[in-house]
Amino acid sequence: MSQPNDPSASPSPSGLPAALGAYIIWGFLPLYLLLVTAVPPFEFVGWRIIWTLPLCLLIVAFRSQFAELRRALSNKRTMLALFASAILIAINWFVYIWAIMQNQVYAASLGYYLNPLLNVLLGTLLLGERLSRWQWLAVAIAASGVALLAAGALTTLWISLTLGLSFGLYGIVRKQIDVGSLPGLTIESMILLVPAIGIVAWYAASPAGPSFGNDLFLSLAIIFSGVVTAVPLLLFAIAARRMDYSTLGFIQYLAPTIVFFLGLTVFGAQLRPVQLGSFVLIWTAVAIFVADLWLRSRRAKAAAAA
């Protein structure tokens, strides 16, 4: 077997294309949601779960991951954790979809700018991880941005905090269990399937009737929700295995940046001064946070090479 420093060894495949693919899809997701604005957000989350599960099972079969799926299903601790993570990701999906459909694009974007910083804070509070001085400074500046938003845009603050916290706590829960991204998402979709069917059945029984099945284009757009859910998560799983965390952490800001500029251009959402001020503070915190990760990664590599 070739050693890592053997010139004849074939280079490991890069995770950069997969990472860019995942975050570009997530960034342009609001454009897809424009196609399904006729669907009530709560009903759409139900359909999203229903159509995500069969696609996940197909990809699990393609990647021969049924053994990992069975192991997770037979582990009571893993199933309890996935039950909690399923609830958190369902909340995240609903709030995000509702925010985009209500033209609260900046609030949604801000939530995902906050997410990595909230992850650091949650890791400190819940996992006993330690922050560097620069990371504490980034968290403090981000908190100032949230405080500014709370003072001048209280009505949308809950969107940003719910998105950031729900995805942050989702990551904390998933970090505690030994299950891959795709098998985990498959089981989460299984857990949510019954309530999802209940939701779409409730809408089907309402006077307006179901959104699915009446219009061919809208029905196809609803089915496509399974693709835009499963594919970027699979790409993210590939990237996470092949890239340094610090590099992946930097690339993840691509998605909320795309959403921010979509708000300025496609959605024509008004950017209030208090929101701009909050974004400037968050961007400053992100720059400090990423710079600290990058510098610490370089020092670690230099020490390992010495």
mmCIF file of C-alpha atoms in Angstrom:
data_model
loop_
_atom_site.group_PDB
_atom_site.id
_atom_site.type_symbol
_atom_site.label_atom_id
_atom_site.label_comp_id
_atom_site.label_asym_id
_atom_site.label_seq_id
_atom_site.Cartn_x
_atom_site.Cartn_y
_atom_site.Cartn_z
ATOM 1 C CA MET A 1 0.000 0.000 0.000
ATOM 2 C CA SER A 2 1.413 3.419 -0.973
ATOM 3 C CA GLN A 3 2.377 5.762 1.813
ATOM 4 C CA PRO A 4 1.073 9.350 1.882
ATOM 5 C CA ASN A 5 4.509 10.715 0.947
ATOM 6 C CA ASP A 6 5.024 8.236 -1.902
ATOM 7 C CA PRO A 7 5.154 10.157 -5.189
ATOM 8 C CA SER A 8 3.475 7.219 -6.935
ATOM 9 C CA ALA A 9 0.477 7.415 -4.642
ATOM 10 C CA SER A 10 -2.648 8.736 -6.350
ATOM 11 C CA PRO A 11 -3.850 12.001 -4.800
ATOM 12 C CA SER A 12 -6.945 11.901 -2.614
ATOM 13 C CA PRO A 13 -10.018 13.315 -4.339
ATOM 14 C CA SER A 14 -10.772 16.913 -3.374
ATOM 15 C CA GLY A 15 -13.885 17.706 -1.370
ATOM 16 C CA LEU A 16 -14.043 21.265 -2.732
ATOM 17 C CA PRO A 17 -16.400 20.544 -5.670
ATOM 18 C CA ALA A 18 -18.815 18.708 -3.349
ATOM 19 C CA ALA A 19 -18.697 21.517 -0.762
ATOM 20 C CA LEU A 20 -19.287 24.203 -3.397
ATOM 21 C CA GLY A 21 -22.140 22.143 -4.857
ATOM 22 C CA ALA A 22 -23.851 21.757 -1.466
ATOM 23 C CA TYR A 23 -23.639 25.398 -0.445
ATOM 24 C CA ILE A 24 -24.535 26.751 -3.906
ATOM 25 C CA ILE A 25 -27.695 24.599 -3.881
ATOM 26 C CA TRP A 26 -28.557 25.793 -0.364
ATOM 27 C CA GLY A 27 -27.806 29.390 -1.366
ATOM 28 C CA PHE A 28 -30.114 29.328 -4.389
ATOM 29 C CA LEU A 29 -32.846 27.380 -2.566
ATOM 30 C CA PRO A 30 -35.017 30.550 -2.263
ATOM 31 C CA LEU A 31 -35.324 30.601 -6.068
ATOM 32 C CA TYR A 32 -36.762 27.087 -5.955
ATOM 33 C CA LEU A 33 -39.183 28.149 -3.205
ATOM 34 C CA LEU A 34 -40.576 30.774 -5.583
ATOM 35 C CA LEU A 35 -41.952 27.856 -7.602
ATOM 36 C CA VAL A 36 -43.983 26.558 -4.650
ATOM 37 C CA THR A 37 -45.273 29.796 -3.084
ATOM 38 C CA ALA A 38 -48.822 28.582 -3.733
ATOM 39 C CA VAL A 39 -48.240 25.774 -1.200
ATOM 40 C CA PRO A 40 -48.800 26.681 2.487
ATOM 41 C CA PRO A 41 -45.423 26.395 4.290
ATOM 42 C CA PHE A 42 -46.661 23.797 6.788
ATOM 43 C CA GLU A 43 -48.082 21.610 4.010
ATOM 44 C CA PHE A 44 -44.897 22.017 1.972
ATOM 45 C CA VAL A 45 -42.762 20.744 4.873
ATOM 46 C CA GLY A 46 -45.020 17.669 4.954
ATOM 47 C CA TRP A 47 -44.526 17.044 1.239
ATOM 48 C CA ARG A 48 -40.795 17.722 1.554
ATOM 49 C CA ILE A 49 -40.479 14.946 4.147
ATOM 50 C CA ILE A 50 -42.612 12.543 2.102
ATOM 51 C CA TRP A 51 -40.572 13.002 -1.081
ATOM 52 C CA THR A 52 -37.187 13.091 0.684
ATOM 53 C CA LEU A 53 -37.543 9.591 2.133
ATOM 54 C CA PRO A 54 -37.754 7.571 -1.138
ATOM 55 C CA LEU A 55 -34.820 9.482 -2.637
ATOM 56 C CA CYS A 56 -32.756 8.892 0.512
ATOM 57 C CA LEU A 57 -33.537 5.164 0.337
ATOM 58 C CA LEU A 58 -32.470 5.075 -3.316
ATOM 59 C CA ILE A 59 -29.151 6.782 -2.514
ATOM 60 C CA VAL A 60 -28.640 4.500 0.518
ATOM 61 C CA ALA A 61 -29.095 1.530 -1.820
ATOM 62 C CA PHE A 62 -26.722 3.026 -4.399
ATOM 63 C CA ARG A 63 -24.052 3.610 -1.722
ATOM 64 C CA SER A 64 -24.660 0.218 -0.035
ATOM 65 C CA GLN A 65 -25.395 1.815 3.344
ATOM 66 C CA PHE A 66 -28.293 -0.409 4.449
ATOM 67 C CA ALA A 67 -26.043 -2.099 7.036
ATOM 68 C CA GLU A 68 -25.333 1.283 8.652
ATOM 69 C CA LEU A 69 -29.046 2.089 8.470
ATOM 70 C CA ARG A 70 -29.954 -1.166 10.258
ATOM 71 C CA ARG A 71 -27.316 -0.592 12.953
ATOM 72 C CA ALA A 72 -28.753 2.830 13.703
ATOM 73 C CA LEU A 73 -32.352 1.543 13.749
ATOM 74 C CA SER A 74 -31.421 -1.159 16.274
ATOM 75 C CA ASN A 75 -29.664 1.245 18.672
ATOM 76 C CA LYS A 76 -32.068 2.799 21.210
ATOM 77 C CA ARG A 77 -29.742 5.700 22.110
ATOM 78 C CA THR A 78 -29.203 6.533 18.450
ATOM 79 C CA MET A 79 -32.947 6.460 17.744
ATOM 80 C CA LEU A 80 -33.710 8.774 20.683
ATOM 81 C CA ALA A 81 -31.085 11.222 19.444
ATOM 82 C CA LEU A 82 -32.428 11.040 15.877
ATOM 83 C CA PHE A 83 -35.954 11.645 17.192
ATOM 84 C CA ALA A 84 -34.702 14.879 18.779
ATOM 85 C CA SER A 85 -32.725 15.861 15.671
ATOM 86 C CA ALA A 86 -35.765 15.140 13.469
ATOM 87 C CA ILE A 87 -37.850 17.609 15.473
ATOM 88 C CA LEU A 88 -35.090 20.239 15.281
ATOM 89 C CA ILE A 89 -34.614 19.910 11.502
ATOM 90 C CA ALA A 90 -38.391 20.003 10.944
ATOM 91 C CA ILE A 91 -38.572 23.278 12.905
ATOM 92 C CA ASN A 92 -35.642 24.625 10.876
ATOM 93 C CA TRP A 93 -37.249 23.673 7.554
ATOM 94 C CA PHE A 94 -40.608 25.187 8.468
ATOM 95 C CA VAL A 95 -39.227 28.504 9.730
ATOM 96 C CA TYR A 96 -36.887 28.860 6.732
ATOM 97 C CA ILE A 97 -39.615 28.108 4.191
ATOM 98 C CA TRP A 98 -42.068 30.412 5.962
ATOM 99 C CA ALA A 99 -39.481 33.227 6.125
ATOM 100 C CA ILE A 100 -38.657 33.020 2.404
ATOM 101 C CA MET A 101 -42.329 32.860 1.423
ATOM 102 C CA GLN A 102 -43.010 35.904 3.627
ATOM 103 C CA ASN A 103 -40.119 37.784 1.938
ATOM 104 C CA GLN A 104 -38.087 37.785 5.170
ATOM 105 C CA VAL A 105 -34.982 36.862 3.170
ATOM 106 C CA TYR A 106 -32.496 38.918 5.208
ATOM 107 C CA ALA A 107 -33.690 37.401 8.489
ATOM 108 C CA ALA A 108 -33.189 33.914 7.003
ATOM 109 C CA SER A 109 -29.731 34.842 5.698
ATOM 110 C CA LEU A 110 -28.692 36.293 9.049
ATOM 111 C CA GLY A 111 -29.742 33.088 10.816
ATOM 112 C CA TYR A 112 -27.205 31.061 8.844
ATOM 113 C CA TYR A 113 -24.476 33.668 9.284
ATOM 114 C CA LEU A 114 -25.040 33.294 13.020
ATOM 115 C CA ASN A 115 -25.082 29.500 12.909
ATOM 116 C CA PRO A 116 -21.281 28.806 12.950
ATOM 117 C CA LEU A 117 -20.789 31.325 15.749
ATOM 118 C CA LEU A 118 -23.675 29.799 17.703
ATOM 119 C CA ASN A 119 -22.107 26.372 17.121
ATOM 120 C CA VAL A 120 -18.928 27.587 18.818
ATOM 121 C CA LEU A 121 -20.924 28.991 21.740
ATOM 122 C CA LEU A 122 -23.038 25.833 22.069
ATOM 123 C CA GLY A 123 -19.899 23.708 21.960
ATOM 124 C CA THR A 124 -18.511 25.752 24.852
ATOM 125 C CA LEU A 125 -21.700 25.617 26.934
ATOM 126 C CA LEU A 126 -22.799 22.026 26.215
ATOM 127 C CA LEU A 127 -19.659 20.118 25.216
ATOM 128 C CA GLY A 128 -17.039 21.800 27.383
ATOM 129 C CA GLU A 129 -15.046 23.035 24.394
ATOM 130 C CA ARG A 130 -12.762 26.039 24.882
ATOM 131 C CA LEU A 131 -12.726 29.237 22.852
ATOM 132 C CA SER A 132 -9.686 31.271 21.915
ATOM 133 C CA ARG A 133 -9.610 34.993 22.723
ATOM 134 C CA TRP A 134 -10.308 35.845 19.089
ATOM 135 C CA GLN A 135 -13.283 33.476 19.013
ATOM 136 C CA TRP A 136 -14.697 35.102 22.158
ATOM 137 C CA LEU A 137 -14.271 38.485 20.446
ATOM 138 C CA ALA A 138 -16.143 37.183 17.379
ATOM 139 C CA VAL A 139 -18.971 35.872 19.568
ATOM 140 C CA ALA A 140 -19.155 39.219 21.419
ATOM 141 C CA ILE A 141 -19.335 41.195 18.149
ATOM 142 C CA ALA A 142 -21.987 38.812 16.796
ATOM 143 C CA ALA A 143 -23.958 39.267 20.022
ATOM 144 C CA SER A 144 -23.773 43.036 19.446
ATOM 145 C CA GLY A 145 -25.242 42.489 15.983
ATOM 146 C CA VAL A 146 -28.094 40.461 17.458
ATOM 147 C CA ALA A 147 -28.665 43.118 20.131
ATOM 148 C CA LEU A 148 -28.819 45.809 17.427
ATOM 149 C CA LEU A 149 -31.343 43.737 15.514
ATOM 150 C CA ALA A 150 -33.360 43.200 18.681
ATOM 151 C CA ALA A 151 -33.476 46.946 19.286
ATOM 152 C CA GLY A 152 -34.589 47.908 15.787
ATOM 153 C CA ALA A 153 -36.104 44.806 14.169
ATOM 154 C CA LEU A 154 -37.590 42.765 16.976
ATOM 155 C CA THR A 155 -40.318 41.323 14.761
ATOM 156 C CA THR A 156 -37.807 39.394 12.618
ATOM 157 C CA LEU A 157 -35.217 38.551 15.284
ATOM 158 C CA TRP A 158 -37.014 35.325 16.203
ATOM 159 C CA ILE A 159 -36.544 34.047 12.629
ATOM 160 C CA SER A 160 -32.751 34.484 12.680
ATOM 161 C CA LEU A 161 -32.341 33.062 16.182
ATOM 162 C CA THR A 162 -34.671 30.104 15.558
ATOM 163 C CA LEU A 163 -32.844 29.176 12.346
ATOM 164 C CA GLY A 164 -29.393 29.561 13.907
ATOM 165 C CA LEU A 165 -30.237 27.758 17.156
ATOM 166 C CA SER A 166 -32.287 24.930 15.625
ATOM 167 C CA PHE A 167 -29.538 24.071 13.128
ATOM 168 C CA GLY A 168 -26.850 24.551 15.783
ATOM 169 C CA LEU A 169 -28.613 22.217 18.242
ATOM 170 C CA TYR A 170 -29.258 19.802 15.370
ATOM 171 C CA GLY A 171 -25.507 19.667 14.774
ATOM 172 C CA ILE A 172 -24.814 19.152 18.489
ATOM 173 C CA VAL A 173 -27.243 16.223 18.651
ATOM 174 C CA ARG A 174 -25.906 14.616 15.466
ATOM 175 C CA LYS A 175 -22.330 15.081 16.742
ATOM 176 C CA GLN A 176 -23.101 12.786 19.674
ATOM 177 C CA ILE A 177 -24.123 9.757 17.592
ATOM 178 C CA ASP A 178 -22.147 7.559 15.240
ATOM 179 C CA VAL A 179 -24.317 7.644 12.115
ATOM 180 C CA GLY A 180 -23.597 9.090 8.695
ATOM 181 C CA SER A 181 -25.340 12.130 7.278
ATOM 182 C CA LEU A 182 -27.415 10.210 4.728
ATOM 183 C CA PRO A 183 -28.533 7.258 6.923
ATOM 184 C CA GLY A 184 -29.313 9.804 9.647
ATOM 185 C CA LEU A 185 -31.444 11.924 7.314
ATOM 186 C CA THR A 186 -33.187 8.757 6.096
ATOM 187 C CA ILE A 187 -34.153 7.768 9.648
ATOM 188 C CA GLU A 188 -35.191 11.338 10.495
ATOM 189 C CA SER A 189 -37.469 11.280 7.442
ATOM 190 C CA MET A 190 -38.903 7.943 8.625
ATOM 191 C CA ILE A 191 -39.597 9.418 12.050
ATOM 192 C CA LEU A 192 -41.318 12.455 10.541
ATOM 193 C CA LEU A 193 -43.222 10.490 7.890
ATOM 194 C CA VAL A 194 -46.360 9.798 9.955
ATOM 195 C CA PRO A 195 -46.858 13.434 11.059
ATOM 196 C CA ALA A 196 -46.029 14.546 7.491
ATOM 197 C CA ILE A 197 -48.773 12.298 6.090
ATOM 198 C CA GLY A 198 -51.110 13.662 8.775
ATOM 199 C CA ILE A 199 -50.322 17.239 7.731
ATOM 200 C CA VAL A 200 -50.950 16.686 4.013
ATOM 201 C CA ALA A 201 -54.107 14.678 4.814
ATOM 202 C CA TRP A 202 -55.387 17.579 6.930
ATOM 203 C CA TYR A 203 -54.811 20.003 4.056
ATOM 204 C CA ALA A 204 -56.415 17.540 1.611
ATOM 205 C CA ALA A 205 -59.549 17.478 3.787
ATOM 206 C CA SER A 206 -59.709 21.287 3.956
ATOM 207 C CA PRO A 207 -61.974 23.279 1.602
ATOM 208 C CA ALA A 208 -58.946 24.402 -0.463
ATOM 209 C CA GLY A 209 -57.868 20.804 -0.992
ATOM 210 C CA PRO A 210 -54.283 19.521 -1.411
ATOM 211 C CA SER A 211 -51.631 21.445 -3.330
ATOM 212 C CA PHE A 212 -50.370 18.219 -4.904
ATOM 213 C CA GLY A 213 -52.170 16.578 -7.830
ATOM 214 C CA ASN A 214 -54.114 19.538 -9.227
ATOM 215 C CA ASP A 215 -51.442 21.217 -11.338
ATOM 216 C CA LEU A 216 -48.748 19.188 -13.115
ATOM 217 C CA PHE A 217 -45.994 21.811 -12.836
ATOM 218 C CA LEU A 218 -46.667 22.475 -9.138
ATOM 219 C CA SER A 219 -46.820 18.741 -8.410
ATOM 220 C CA LEU A 220 -43.464 18.172 -10.122
ATOM 221 C CA ALA A 221 -41.983 21.113 -8.188
ATOM 222 C CA ILE A 222 -43.202 19.547 -4.921
ATOM 223 C CA ILE A 223 -41.652 16.175 -5.845
ATOM 224 C CA PHE A 224 -38.384 17.995 -6.592
ATOM 225 C CA SER A 225 -38.241 19.043 -2.913
ATOM 226 C CA GLY A 226 -36.798 15.600 -2.174
ATOM 227 C CA VAL A 227 -33.911 16.306 -4.536
ATOM 228 C CA VAL A 228 -33.071 19.739 -3.088
ATOM 229 C CA THR A 229 -33.127 18.207 0.407
ATOM 230 C CA ALA A 230 -31.146 14.995 -0.073
ATOM 231 C CA VAL A 231 -28.593 15.958 -2.751
ATOM 232 C CA PRO A 232 -26.885 18.887 -0.935
ATOM 233 C CA LEU A 233 -26.748 16.876 2.299
ATOM 234 C CA LEU A 234 -25.056 14.025 0.434
ATOM 235 C CA LEU A 235 -22.578 16.454 -1.152
ATOM 236 C CA PHE A 236 -21.920 17.967 2.286
ATOM 237 C CA ALA A 237 -21.233 14.501 3.735
ATOM 238 C CA ILE A 238 -18.693 13.825 0.960
ATOM 239 C CA ALA A 239 -17.006 17.211 1.497
ATOM 240 C CA ALA A 240 -16.845 16.793 5.275
ATOM 241 C CA ARG A 241 -14.865 13.565 4.877
ATOM 242 C CA ARG A 242 -12.363 15.046 2.409
ATOM 243 C CA MET A 243 -11.721 18.598 3.672
ATOM 244 C CA ASP A 244 -10.259 20.355 6.683
ATOM 245 C CA TYR A 245 -12.935 21.663 9.024
ATOM 246 C CA SER A 246 -11.531 25.196 8.834
ATOM 247 C CA THR A 247 -11.784 25.228 5.037
ATOM 248 C CA LEU A 248 -15.283 23.803 5.082
ATOM 249 C CA GLY A 249 -16.238 26.345 7.742
ATOM 250 C CA PHE A 250 -15.158 29.159 5.465
ATOM 251 C CA ILE A 251 -17.088 27.816 2.461
ATOM 252 C CA GLN A 252 -20.308 27.497 4.461
ATOM 253 C CA TYR A 253 -20.705 31.293 4.440
ATOM 254 C CA LEU A 254 -21.294 31.042 0.692
ATOM 255 C CA ALA A 255 -24.942 30.004 1.155
ATOM 256 C CA PRO A 256 -26.173 32.913 3.334
ATOM 257 C CA THR A 257 -24.178 35.334 1.151
ATOM 258 C CA ILE A 258 -26.050 34.100 -1.933
ATOM 259 C CA VAL A 259 -29.342 34.409 -0.032
ATOM 260 C CA PHE A 260 -28.438 37.959 1.021
ATOM 261 C CA PHE A 261 -27.785 39.055 -2.570
ATOM 262 C CA LEU A 262 -30.929 37.298 -3.773
ATOM 263 C CA GLY A 263 -32.803 39.422 -1.248
ATOM 264 C CA LEU A 264 -31.264 42.569 -2.736
ATOM 265 C CA THR A 265 -31.894 41.587 -6.362
ATOM 266 C CA VAL A 266 -34.511 38.937 -7.104
ATOM 267 C CA PHE A 267 -36.755 39.444 -4.073
ATOM 268 C CA GLY A 268 -36.360 43.221 -3.889
ATOM 269 C CA ALA A 269 -36.581 43.064 -0.089
ATOM 270 C CA GLN A 270 -36.009 46.373 1.682
ATOM 271 C CA LEU A 271 -32.760 46.430 3.652
ATOM 272 C CA ARG A 272 -33.351 48.613 6.685
ATOM 273 C CA PRO A 273 -30.448 50.500 8.300
ATOM 274 C CA VAL A 274 -30.691 48.420 11.471
ATOM 275 C CA GLN A 275 -30.455 45.218 9.387
ATOM 276 C CA LEU A 276 -27.457 46.572 7.467
ATOM 277 C CA GLY A 277 -25.752 47.511 10.740
ATOM 278 C CA SER A 278 -26.417 44.047 12.123
ATOM 279 C CA PHE A 279 -25.022 42.420 8.969
ATOM 280 C CA VAL A 280 -21.856 44.540 9.178
ATOM 281 C CA LEU A 281 -21.276 43.404 12.766
ATOM 282 C CA ILE A 282 -21.984 39.769 11.862
ATOM 283 C CA TRP A 283 -19.676 39.942 8.834
ATOM 284 C CA THR A 284 -16.931 41.404 11.066
ATOM 285 C CA ALA A 285 -17.425 38.586 13.559
ATOM 286 C CA VAL A 286 -17.354 36.010 10.752
ATOM 287 C CA ALA A 287 -14.108 37.487 9.365
ATOM 288 C CA ILE A 288 -12.433 37.279 12.797
ATOM 289 C CA PHE A 289 -13.784 33.776 13.358
ATOM 290 C CA VAL A 290 -12.594 32.439 9.982
ATOM 291 C CA ALA A 291 -9.194 34.175 10.270
ATOM 292 C CA ASP A 292 -8.650 32.583 13.686
ATOM 293 C CA LEU A 293 -9.573 29.126 12.343
ATOM 294 C CA TRP A 294 -7.231 29.570 9.378
ATOM 295 C CA LEU A 295 -4.290 30.784 11.493
ATOM 296 C CA ARG A 296 -4.720 28.000 14.041
ATOM 297 C CA SER A 297 -4.915 25.433 11.243
ATOM 298 C CA ARG A 298 -1.661 26.767 9.733
ATOM 299 C CA ARG A 299 0.089 26.659 13.125
ATOM 300 C CA ALA A 300 -1.109 23.077 13.683
ATOM 301 C CA LYS A 301 0.171 21.979 10.270
ATOM 302 C CA ALA A 302 3.505 23.736 10.845
ATOM 303 C CA ALA A 303 3.878 22.021 14.237
ATOM 304 C CA ALA A 304 3.016 18.623 12.709
ATOM 305 C CA ALA A 305 5.570 19.122 9.944
ATOM 306 C CA ALA A 306 8.320 20.184 12.337
#
